[in-house]
């Protein structure tokens, strides 16, 4: 016997960008400066004592960016629904540096929703490919639906 698909929400896309702007009249979104790579001209000067204080061996880079997520309902659009979403910041070795949990109200009558997360810093521990993992809660567990790569490079000073 075939089991019915119980998925209530479908991930359509997620983008990492410098900023976004929503037109008030048309509700269309503009994504500004889509980010794939971040190159630092130098490593912020942080003592080993400061790094060990947070017990993770990381420190924050003051950079502003946004994660924009677009989701679609797969169930009855005539009911209110709350979507449980989690975004993990993951270092090049696969270690989760920080998790950001959100509860999104999906209002009755809407089939799709955009969700913007504004970030004012990035946890850093080494150059390499970082990821932002987007996870949706289905029944009692989180399922990864997207992973955004971000190459973090240090430009050697000459």
Rosetta silent file (secondary structure, phi, psi, omega in degrees, C-alpha in Angstrom):
SEQUENCE: XXXXXXXXXXXXXXXXXXXXXXXXXXXXXXXXXXXXXXXXXXXXXXXXXXXXXXXXXXXXXXXXXXXXXXXXXXXXXXXXXXXXXXXXXXXXXXXXXXXXXXXXXXXXXXXXXXXXXXXXXXXXXXXXXXXXXXXXXXXXXXXXXXXXXXXXXXXXXX
SCORE:     score description
SCORE:     0.000 S_00000001
   1 L     0.000  130.665 -177.133    0.000    0.000    0.000 S_00000001
   2 L   -80.010  131.758  179.790    1.418    3.370   -1.023 S_00000001
   3 L   -82.112  137.189  179.328    1.850    5.917    1.772 S_00000001
   4 L   -70.113  147.829  176.403    0.441    9.396    1.119 S_00000001
   5 L   -72.862  117.714 -177.110    2.853   12.307    0.938 S_00000001
   6 L   -95.383    6.071 -178.839    2.455   14.134    4.259 S_00000001
   7 L   -64.923  125.152  179.764    4.655   17.056    3.243 S_00000001
   8 L   -96.616  -26.854 -176.612    2.836   20.312    4.012 S_00000001
   9 E  -128.091  138.470  176.715    5.520   22.716    2.804 S_00000001
  10 E  -116.441  131.299  175.027    7.768   22.592   -0.251 S_00000001
  11 E   -78.006  126.741  179.322   11.050   24.501   -0.444 S_00000001
  12 E   -97.788  -54.079  176.126   11.240   26.384   -3.760 S_00000001
  13 E  -160.412  161.513  174.001   14.513   28.328   -3.437 S_00000001
  14 E  -141.960  138.395 -178.363   16.896   30.041   -1.015 S_00000001
  15 E  -133.673  140.413  173.422   19.412   32.777   -1.845 S_00000001
  16 E   -99.717  123.688 -177.416   22.229   34.398    0.119 S_00000001
  17 E  -144.236  166.731  179.186   22.499   38.096   -0.764 S_00000001
  18 E   -70.591  -35.616  179.951   23.803   41.412    0.511 S_00000001
  19 E  -165.081  169.416  174.086   20.294   42.866    0.772 S_00000001
  20 E  -143.759  159.263 -179.306   16.792   42.585   -0.616 S_00000001
  21 E  -141.076  132.281  178.827   13.995   45.026   -1.326 S_00000001
  22 E  -107.216  124.308  176.911   10.255   44.388   -1.572 S_00000001
  23 L   -72.078  124.164 -176.629    8.196   46.686   -3.801 S_00000001
  24 L   -64.946  -32.952 -177.252    5.164   47.837   -1.781 S_00000001
  25 L   -78.234  -45.456 -174.864    2.882   48.072   -4.819 S_00000001
  26 L   -99.788  -13.141 -175.488    3.650   44.784   -6.585 S_00000001
  27 L    63.697   19.112  176.482    5.056   42.762   -3.638 S_00000001
  28 L   -84.267  146.439 -177.835    7.925   41.716   -5.913 S_00000001
  29 E  -107.917  139.484  173.054   11.309   41.184   -4.325 S_00000001
  30 E  -111.133  128.448  177.636   14.661   42.337   -5.671 S_00000001
  31 E   -97.478  124.384 -173.416   17.742   40.453   -4.514 S_00000001
  32 E  -110.369  127.860  178.187   20.756   42.743   -4.329 S_00000001
  33 E    56.145   68.908  175.854   24.355   41.470   -4.545 S_00000001
  34 E   -59.986  133.292 -172.900   23.873   37.701   -4.510 S_00000001
  35 L  -108.502  128.667  173.264   26.765   36.254   -2.494 S_00000001
  36 L  -119.821  -24.450 -174.162   28.762   33.135   -3.376 S_00000001
  37 E  -145.859  145.065  176.530   32.129   34.158   -1.975 S_00000001
  38 E  -129.338  121.476  179.793   33.436   36.466    0.715 S_00000001
  39 E  -113.633  122.102  178.445   37.062   37.606    0.613 S_00000001
  40 E   -95.727  139.752  179.528   38.542   39.288    3.673 S_00000001
  41 L   -78.312  -20.193  176.491   41.541   41.539    3.264 S_00000001
  42 L  -158.735  162.318  176.688   42.826   40.498    6.685 S_00000001
  43 L   -87.558  129.720  176.972   41.918   38.290    9.613 S_00000001
  44 L   -55.951  138.914 -179.171   40.446   40.239   12.531 S_00000001
  45 L   -78.482  111.143 -179.422   42.946   40.387   15.385 S_00000001
  46 L  -134.792  132.975 -179.900   41.572   38.259   18.198 S_00000001
  47 L   -76.105  157.363  177.793   43.569   36.789   21.055 S_00000001
  48 H   -59.443  -34.242  178.661   43.451   33.057   21.819 S_00000001
  49 H   -61.509  -44.233  179.629   41.887   33.927   25.183 S_00000001
  50 H   -65.475  -38.502  179.292   38.976   35.700   23.417 S_00000001
  51 H   -64.970  -41.664 -177.793   38.530   32.776   21.021 S_00000001
  52 H   -74.361  -19.633 -179.512   38.401   30.259   23.877 S_00000001
  53 H   -60.347  -41.384 -178.271   35.895   32.330   25.898 S_00000001
  54 L   -81.845    0.438  172.633   33.027   31.385   23.602 S_00000001
  55 L    63.891   14.047  179.139   34.117   27.726   23.854 S_00000001
  56 L  -120.949  -11.654 -176.999   33.806   27.167   20.116 S_00000001
  57 L    72.594   24.342 -179.774   37.114   28.515   18.813 S_00000001
  58 L  -123.565  165.470  170.741   35.245   30.953   16.572 S_00000001
  59 E  -145.323  165.496 -175.874   34.747   34.654   16.342 S_00000001
  60 E   -93.487  141.255  173.365   32.381   36.898   14.437 S_00000001
  61 E  -102.218  124.236 -178.976   33.112   38.779   11.244 S_00000001
  62 L   -75.615   90.612  178.834   31.082   42.001   11.038 S_00000001
  63 L  -137.312  137.748  179.433   29.402   41.562    7.652 S_00000001
  64 L   -99.709  134.942  176.311   25.751   42.200    6.761 S_00000001
  65 E  -157.810  171.655  179.072   23.834   39.810    4.537 S_00000001
  66 E  -131.366  148.682  169.126   20.415   38.226    4.142 S_00000001
  67 E  -112.233  122.323 -178.696   19.095   34.744    3.587 S_00000001
  68 E  -112.911  123.846 -176.531   15.878   34.804    1.562 S_00000001
  69 E  -116.811  136.454  178.585   13.737   31.654    1.581 S_00000001
  70 E  -121.046  122.190 -176.090   10.733   30.977   -0.677 S_00000001
  71 E  -123.919  155.624  177.306    8.274   28.249    0.365 S_00000001
  72 E  -130.343  140.525  176.462    5.017   26.855   -1.044 S_00000001
  73 E   -75.165  143.039  175.909    2.125   25.135    0.742 S_00000001
  74 L  -113.082   -3.837 -178.047    1.256   21.630   -0.344 S_00000001
  75 L  -111.317 -158.967 -176.925   -1.850   21.300    1.833 S_00000001
  76 L   -66.666  114.710 -179.475   -5.128   23.190    2.267 S_00000001
  77 L   -75.912   -2.317 -179.771   -4.505   26.943    1.787 S_00000001
  78 L   -93.142   15.015  177.087   -7.758   27.728    3.630 S_00000001
  79 L  -128.059  148.679  172.631   -6.235   26.920    7.008 S_00000001
  80 L   -71.551  147.782 -178.939   -3.638   28.695    9.117 S_00000001
  81 E  -145.725  140.133  174.171   -0.345   26.827    9.364 S_00000001
  82 E  -109.974  127.523 -178.597    2.838   27.395   11.350 S_00000001
  83 E  -102.306  128.236  177.559    6.079   26.330    9.689 S_00000001
  84 E   -96.712  113.615 -177.341    9.000   25.282   11.884 S_00000001
  85 E  -124.576  147.684  177.748   12.244   26.182   10.090 S_00000001
  86 E  -137.135  136.106  177.174   15.852   26.008   11.235 S_00000001
  87 E  -119.436  123.063  178.879   18.944   27.456    9.589 S_00000001
  88 E  -105.057  135.682  170.956   22.352   26.104   10.594 S_00000001
  89 E   -94.843  121.384 -171.532   25.635   27.888    9.962 S_00000001
  90 E  -121.913  132.184 -178.896   28.177   25.126    9.233 S_00000001
  91 L   -80.128  174.277 -177.625   31.978   25.462    9.050 S_00000001
  92 L   -59.819  -22.062  179.144   34.233   23.811    6.402 S_00000001
  93 L   -91.833    1.720  178.494   34.684   20.710    8.603 S_00000001
  94 L    92.274    5.608 -179.734   30.921   20.178    8.949 S_00000001
  95 L   -82.738  129.646  176.800   30.618   21.541   12.493 S_00000001
  96 E   -74.004  118.060 -179.204   27.422   23.497   13.209 S_00000001
  97 E   -86.454  -35.980 -178.672   28.547   26.887   14.518 S_00000001
  98 E  -158.504  142.630  175.536   25.127   28.351   15.155 S_00000001
  99 E  -116.666  139.225  179.480   21.469   27.361   14.686 S_00000001
 100 E  -120.407  103.287  178.510   18.686   29.823   14.043 S_00000001
 101 E   -89.425  142.539  178.886   15.185   28.448   14.768 S_00000001
 102 E  -139.506  146.290  170.141   12.094   30.257   13.429 S_00000001
 103 E  -113.176  117.058 -177.225    8.337   29.730   13.555 S_00000001
 104 E  -103.573  121.576  174.442    6.699   31.134   10.419 S_00000001
 105 E   -78.496  120.417  178.925    2.973   31.867   10.406 S_00000001
 106 E  -102.433  100.536 -171.764    1.562   30.775    7.048 S_00000001
 107 L   -70.713  151.280  177.629   -1.723   32.684    6.901 S_00000001
 108 L   -55.889  136.421  177.761   -4.947   31.285    5.547 S_00000001
 109 L    92.910  -10.389 -179.818   -5.424   31.956    1.835 S_00000001
 110 L  -102.369  131.676  179.374   -1.730   32.188    0.957 S_00000001
 111 L   -92.785  -26.473 -177.338   -0.088   29.471   -1.162 S_00000001
 112 E  -132.709  156.288  178.677    3.472   30.834   -1.009 S_00000001
 113 E  -144.771  141.365  171.653    5.594   32.730    1.484 S_00000001
 114 E  -107.547  143.524 -177.949    8.931   34.538    1.389 S_00000001
 115 E  -133.505  124.006 -179.397   11.028   34.720    4.516 S_00000001
 116 E  -113.771  131.760  176.971   13.984   37.096    4.934 S_00000001
 117 E  -117.365  120.061  179.068   16.607   36.722    7.642 S_00000001
 118 E   -96.061  125.463 -179.409   18.937   39.672    8.151 S_00000001
 119 E  -111.835  140.270  179.280   22.335   38.749    9.577 S_00000001
 120 L  -112.835   17.008  179.089   24.810   41.202   11.079 S_00000001
 121 L  -178.424  164.580 -179.790   27.759   38.865   11.384 S_00000001
 122 E  -133.301  128.444  174.988   29.251   35.538   10.420 S_00000001
 123 E   -71.706  136.316 -172.829   30.862   33.003   12.756 S_00000001
 124 E  -137.992  139.485  171.786   34.338   32.169   11.493 S_00000001
 125 L  -136.778  -16.459  176.499   37.054   29.698   12.482 S_00000001
 126 L  -170.128  158.649  174.051   39.054   29.120    9.274 S_00000001
 127 L   -66.337  156.889  177.752   38.979   29.887    5.547 S_00000001
 128 E   143.149 -167.253 -177.238   37.008   27.445    3.414 S_00000001
 129 E   -94.589  110.943  175.434   33.516   26.581    2.253 S_00000001
 130 E   -91.364  161.178  177.694   30.828   27.365    4.821 S_00000001
 131 E  -136.464  147.733  168.115   27.206   26.329    4.385 S_00000001
 132 E  -110.975  111.374 -178.717   23.844   27.573    5.521 S_00000001
 133 E   -93.338  126.022  179.478   21.604   24.521    5.853 S_00000001
 134 E  -100.148  124.401 -177.874   17.885   25.161    5.555 S_00000001
 135 E  -128.186  137.262  175.518   15.757   22.606    7.402 S_00000001
 136 E  -111.823  142.391  179.032   11.978   22.236    7.637 S_00000001
 137 E   -85.411  123.995  175.412   10.262   20.278   10.365 S_00000001
 138 E  -120.222  118.643 -174.245    8.157   17.418    9.046 S_00000001
 139 L    57.906 -106.592 -174.890    6.203   15.598   11.704 S_00000001
 140 L  -115.637   11.194  179.645    8.751   15.238   14.534 S_00000001
 141 E  -142.208  156.509  178.214   12.106   15.797   12.803 S_00000001
 142 E   -86.820  135.753  179.001   13.927   18.399   10.731 S_00000001
 143 E  -116.694  127.251  177.628   14.649   17.583    7.083 S_00000001
 144 E   -70.973  127.322 -179.243   17.366   19.471    5.172 S_00000001
 145 E  -113.402  -14.898  178.555   15.845   21.035    2.052 S_00000001
 146 E  -161.518  155.891  175.431   18.752   23.247    0.897 S_00000001
 147 E  -141.362  114.546 -178.850   22.387   24.019    1.573 S_00000001
 148 E   -94.053  120.004  177.585   23.856   27.368    0.516 S_00000001
 149 E   -82.574  147.045  173.808   27.637   27.376    0.049 S_00000001
 150 E  -140.112  111.241  176.923   29.725   30.422    0.949 S_00000001
 151 E   -79.049  122.513  178.765   33.430   30.406    0.133 S_00000001
 152 E  -109.083  117.490 -176.680   35.313   32.372    2.770 S_00000001
 153 E  -121.637  151.039  175.035   38.789   33.441    1.652 S_00000001
 154 E  -111.970  120.637  179.734   41.566   35.462    3.267 S_00000001
 155 L   -83.466  121.279  179.918   43.454   37.693    0.854 S_00000001
 156 L   -67.998  130.808  178.852   47.150   37.682    1.683 S_00000001
 157 L   -77.851  138.698 -177.279   48.456   41.169    2.196 S_00000001
 158 L  -103.032    0.000    0.000   51.350   42.094   -0.041 S_00000001
